[in-house]
Amino acid sequence: MRQKIEQLSSYLADQIAAGEVVERPASVVKELLENALDSGATQIDIEIEEGGTKSIRVADNGTGIPQDELPLAVSRHATSKLKSLEDLAAVSTLGFRGEALASISSVSRFQIRSRSDGDSLAWNLSSEGEGRWSELQPGAGRVGTEVQVRDLFFNTPARKKFLRAARTEFSHIDQLVKRVMLSRSDVAFKFIHNQKIVRQVHRVDSDEGALQRLSALMGSDFARQSLRIEFENSDIRLHGWAGLPTFNRSQADMQYLFVNGRIVRDRLLSYAVKQAYADVLYHGRHPAYVLFVEIPFDLVDVNVHPAKYEVRFANGSWVYDFLRRSVRDAVSRPLAAPSGSGAQ
Ligand code: ADP
Ligand code: MG
């Protein structure tokens, strides 16, 4: 029996879209961290309870959102990061789709507090996940933004069923937070789970500081047994740390790749690094690395999937070759001095 065609309410549309962006608590943390970083924050605090299933709070000291724009920030297809299709070709911010806050708020109890430079007060906006929003409420607070997401999926039982034990959700968030901490050594982060500080890193302003931060995040063994990498070839740059062949793993569990500061899962790139180590590692062993690829924004398409973990290169084989060759040169150099030895 055919039913009449009707327009979805924007609330229902948001909930459906949330299926693509908000898979689990870690996806909420990812979106909120990206927003905080896009706002130029230098200090970001992440506080979660019960693996993020009960509560997720991200506070930053970025630009904040002006009072009159706050209602827009939480509505769909509203973004300050993109004005035209041309902008999309060279997008340099982590977000640009204007749907994260709308999606997240449609599947949680949601509260945002923000104060911009131009406002003398902070403003609060909240929703209990029914598509209805509170009036703007004034409050106190410093410049920046704080978002709190409670009871994720409380109103979408089908999705709530897919949540795992708090411990599992916590470890997804912890991995994500670690990646973000690795990617932005110019930002201080504090990560709290059930009232305990799990990870805390300070801003880095020296090589020594960078090594300390690497050591805190990747372990001191890795920091001691890895090579500082720095290669540049016209438009493309590779930097970071590549584990010495002697520091190898039975699993591919210490491999971190970033493209223009973005966390990516890219088989082409991981394969390039794997190939780079092929001659110096035993079969079945895996290298450890933290590598950053920087290429012009217009040569990489980040709009492949809503969660933005995938990227597409205008010239994949060029990136592949550069990565494989650079890493291979570094790790197969005999008597290479590890970065922690002081003999750089
Ligand atoms: P997007 O990041 O794709 O633009 P979001 O839904 O994540 O979409 O956010 C919508 C808008 O709200 C952003 O474009 C930005 O202007 C504003 N915003 C969100 N979070 C923050 C934040 N932490 N600091 C400053 N502005 C923010
Ligand atoms: Mg965003």
PDB file of C-alpha atoms in Angstrom, residues 177-300:
ATOM      1  CA  VAL A 177      42.440  11.442  21.626  1.00  0.00           C
ATOM      2  CA  LYS A 178      45.957  10.052  21.370  1.00  0.00           C
ATOM      3  CA  ARG A 179      45.922  10.549  17.605  1.00  0.00           C
ATOM      4  CA  VAL A 180      44.730  14.104  17.923  1.00  0.00           C
ATOM      5  CA  MET A 181      47.352  14.791  20.580  1.00  0.00           C
ATOM      6  CA  LEU A 182      50.008  13.397  18.228  1.00  0.00           C
ATOM      7  CA  SER A 183      48.808  15.559  15.378  1.00  0.00           C
ATOM      8  CA  ARG A 184      48.815  18.932  17.141  1.00  0.00           C
ATOM      9  CA  SER A 185      51.813  19.529  19.350  1.00  0.00           C
ATOM     10  CA  ASP A 186      50.999  23.257  19.327  1.00  0.00           C
ATOM     11  CA  VAL A 187      47.896  22.607  21.412  1.00  0.00           C
ATOM     12  CA  ALA A 188      47.666  21.613  25.082  1.00  0.00           C
ATOM     13  CA  PHE A 189      45.179  18.857  25.893  1.00  0.00           C
ATOM     14  CA  LYS A 190      43.745  17.341  29.031  1.00  0.00           C
ATOM     15  CA  PHE A 191      41.728  14.140  28.878  1.00  0.00           C
ATOM     16  CA  ILE A 192      39.667  13.041  31.873  1.00  0.00           C
ATOM     17  CA  HIS A 193      37.707   9.798  32.253  1.00  0.00           C
ATOM     18  CA  ASN A 194      35.453   9.264  35.296  1.00  0.00           C
ATOM     19  CA  GLN A 195      37.131  12.179  37.080  1.00  0.00           C
ATOM     20  CA  LYS A 196      40.661  10.852  36.547  1.00  0.00           C
ATOM     21  CA  ILE A 197      43.228  12.440  34.259  1.00  0.00           C
ATOM     22  CA  VAL A 198      44.097   9.835  31.636  1.00  0.00           C
ATOM     23  CA  ARG A 199      46.330  11.884  29.370  1.00  0.00           C
ATOM     24  CA  GLN A 200      47.679  15.378  29.567  1.00  0.00           C
ATOM     25  CA  VAL A 201      50.100  17.091  27.211  1.00  0.00           C
ATOM     26  CA  HIS A 202      51.488  20.598  27.108  1.00  0.00           C
ATOM     27  CA  ARG A 203      52.224  22.816  24.148  1.00  0.00           C
ATOM     28  CA  VAL A 204      55.536  22.115  22.492  1.00  0.00           C
ATOM     29  CA  ASP A 205      58.004  24.839  21.594  1.00  0.00           C
ATOM     30  CA  SER A 206      61.293  22.953  21.175  1.00  0.00           C
ATOM     31  CA  ASP A 207      62.684  19.734  19.676  1.00  0.00           C
ATOM     32  CA  GLU A 208      63.217  18.445  23.160  1.00  0.00           C
ATOM     33  CA  GLY A 209      59.616  19.194  24.062  1.00  0.00           C
ATOM     34  CA  ALA A 210      58.468  17.416  20.917  1.00  0.00           C
ATOM     35  CA  LEU A 211      60.419  14.323  21.872  1.00  0.00           C
ATOM     36  CA  GLN A 212      58.999  14.385  25.392  1.00  0.00           C
ATOM     37  CA  ARG A 213      55.501  14.616  24.061  1.00  0.00           C
ATOM     38  CA  LEU A 214      56.181  11.785  21.605  1.00  0.00           C
ATOM     39  CA  SER A 215      57.520   9.733  24.448  1.00  0.00           C
ATOM     40  CA  ALA A 216      54.444  10.396  26.593  1.00  0.00           C
ATOM     41  CA  LEU A 217      52.125   9.325  23.794  1.00  0.00           C
ATOM     42  CA  MET A 218      54.037   6.539  22.059  1.00  0.00           C
ATOM     43  CA  GLY A 219      56.174   5.270  24.908  1.00  0.00           C
ATOM     44  CA  SER A 220      59.795   6.003  25.670  1.00  0.00           C
ATOM     45  CA  ASP A 221      61.013   2.913  23.763  1.00  0.00           C
ATOM     46  CA  PHE A 222      59.562   4.223  20.561  1.00  0.00           C
ATOM     47  CA  ALA A 223      60.915   7.707  21.201  1.00  0.00           C
ATOM     48  CA  ARG A 224      64.399   6.273  21.720  1.00  0.00           C
ATOM     49  CA  GLN A 225      64.249   3.837  18.830  1.00  0.00           C
ATOM     50  CA  SER A 226      62.859   5.984  16.080  1.00  0.00           C
ATOM     51  CA  LEU A 227      64.260   8.280  13.439  1.00  0.00           C
ATOM     52  CA  ARG A 228      63.220  11.863  12.983  1.00  0.00           C
ATOM     53  CA  ILE A 229      62.014  12.123   9.402  1.00  0.00           C
ATOM     54  CA  GLU A 230      61.993  15.231   7.264  1.00  0.00           C
ATOM     55  CA  PHE A 231      61.685  15.101   3.487  1.00  0.00           C
ATOM     56  CA  GLU A 232      60.460  17.687   1.062  1.00  0.00           C
ATOM     57  CA  ASN A 233      59.989  17.473  -2.660  1.00  0.00           C
ATOM     58  CA  SER A 234      58.525  20.475  -4.466  1.00  0.00           C
ATOM     59  CA  ASP A 235      54.919  20.379  -3.301  1.00  0.00           C
ATOM     60  CA  ILE A 236      54.923  17.489  -0.897  1.00  0.00           C
ATOM     61  CA  ARG A 237      56.404  17.160   2.559  1.00  0.00           C
ATOM     62  CA  LEU A 238      56.806  14.224   4.886  1.00  0.00           C
ATOM     63  CA  HIS A 239      57.796  14.566   8.517  1.00  0.00           C
ATOM     64  CA  GLY A 240      57.477  12.717  11.784  1.00  0.00           C
ATOM     65  CA  TRP A 241      59.104   9.653  13.286  1.00  0.00           C
ATOM     66  CA  ALA A 242      59.784   6.240  11.793  1.00  0.00           C
ATOM     67  CA  GLY A 243      60.592   3.364  14.124  1.00  0.00           C
ATOM     68  CA  LEU A 244      63.949   1.686  13.588  1.00  0.00           C
ATOM     69  CA  PRO A 245      63.625  -1.748  11.982  1.00  0.00           C
ATOM     70  CA  THR A 246      64.725  -3.237  15.301  1.00  0.00           C
ATOM     71  CA  PHE A 247      61.681  -1.682  16.944  1.00  0.00           C
ATOM     72  CA  ASN A 248      59.085  -3.811  15.207  1.00  0.00           C
ATOM     73  CA  ARG A 249      55.727  -5.156  16.309  1.00  0.00           C
ATOM     74  CA  SER A 250      53.762  -8.370  15.929  1.00  0.00           C
ATOM     75  CA  GLN A 251      50.731  -6.236  15.020  1.00  0.00           C
ATOM     76  CA  ALA A 252      50.150  -3.081  13.021  1.00  0.00           C
ATOM     77  CA  ASP A 253      49.110  -1.280  16.190  1.00  0.00           C
ATOM     78  CA  MET A 254      51.573   1.610  16.282  1.00  0.00           C
ATOM     79  CA  GLN A 255      51.023   3.151  12.901  1.00  0.00           C
ATOM     80  CA  TYR A 256      49.845   6.727  12.738  1.00  0.00           C
ATOM     81  CA  LEU A 257      49.423   8.577   9.473  1.00  0.00           C
ATOM     82  CA  PHE A 258      48.115  12.090   8.997  1.00  0.00           C
ATOM     83  CA  VAL A 259      47.404  14.010   5.822  1.00  0.00           C
ATOM     84  CA  ASN A 260      47.393  17.782   6.273  1.00  0.00           C
ATOM     85  CA  GLY A 261      46.898  17.262   9.981  1.00  0.00           C
ATOM     86  CA  ARG A 262      43.904  15.028   9.404  1.00  0.00           C
ATOM     87  CA  ILE A 263      43.721  11.513  10.822  1.00  0.00           C
ATOM     88  CA  VAL A 264      43.329   9.186   7.868  1.00  0.00           C
ATOM     89  CA  ARG A 265      42.841   5.509   7.239  1.00  0.00           C
ATOM     90  CA  ASP A 266      44.358   5.112   3.850  1.00  0.00           C
ATOM     91  CA  ARG A 267      45.410   1.754   2.489  1.00  0.00           C
ATOM     92  CA  LEU A 268      47.530   3.262  -0.237  1.00  0.00           C
ATOM     93  CA  LEU A 269      49.613   5.253   2.242  1.00  0.00           C
ATOM     94  CA  SER A 270      49.973   2.463   4.805  1.00  0.00           C
ATOM     95  CA  TYR A 271      50.966   0.131   2.000  1.00  0.00           C
ATOM     96  CA  ALA A 272      53.608   2.604   0.836  1.00  0.00           C
ATOM     97  CA  VAL A 273      55.165   2.606   4.307  1.00  0.00           C
ATOM     98  CA  LYS A 274      54.910  -1.166   4.566  1.00  0.00           C
ATOM     99  CA  GLN A 275      56.788  -1.456   1.277  1.00  0.00           C
ATOM    100  CA  ALA A 276      59.390   0.991   2.531  1.00  0.00           C
ATOM    101  CA  TYR A 277      60.212  -1.391   5.365  1.00  0.00           C
ATOM    102  CA  ALA A 278      59.949  -4.549   3.239  1.00  0.00           C
ATOM    103  CA  ASP A 279      63.714  -5.126   2.983  1.00  0.00           C
ATOM    104  CA  VAL A 280      64.537  -4.428   6.609  1.00  0.00           C
ATOM    105  CA  LEU A 281      61.776  -6.272   8.475  1.00  0.00           C
ATOM    106  CA  TYR A 282      61.118  -9.963   8.840  1.00  0.00           C
ATOM    107  CA  HIS A 283      57.995 -11.230   7.190  1.00  0.00           C
ATOM    108  CA  GLY A 284      54.999 -10.888   9.506  1.00  0.00           C
ATOM    109  CA  ARG A 285      56.546  -8.076  11.571  1.00  0.00           C
ATOM    110  CA  HIS A 286      55.106  -4.565  11.461  1.00  0.00           C
ATOM    111  CA  PRO A 287      56.804  -1.186  11.631  1.00  0.00           C
ATOM    112  CA  ALA A 288      55.851   1.557  14.090  1.00  0.00           C
ATOM    113  CA  TYR A 289      55.587   5.147  12.918  1.00  0.00           C
ATOM    114  CA  VAL A 290      54.034   8.568  13.323  1.00  0.00           C
ATOM    115  CA  LEU A 291      54.094  10.257   9.946  1.00  0.00           C
ATOM    116  CA  PHE A 292      52.651  13.467   8.618  1.00  0.00           C
ATOM    117  CA  VAL A 293      52.130  14.089   4.922  1.00  0.00           C
ATOM    118  CA  GLU A 294      51.530  17.686   3.900  1.00  0.00           C
ATOM    119  CA  ILE A 295      50.342  18.338   0.381  1.00  0.00           C
ATOM    120  CA  PRO A 296      48.584  21.296  -1.227  1.00  0.00           C
ATOM    121  CA  PHE A 297      44.935  21.327  -0.169  1.00  0.00           C
ATOM    122  CA  ASP A 298      43.727  21.273  -3.758  1.00  0.00           C
ATOM    123  CA  LEU A 299      45.500  17.983  -4.494  1.00  0.00           C
ATOM    124  CA  VAL A 300      43.563  15.993  -1.938  1.00  0.00           C
TER     125      VAL A 300
END
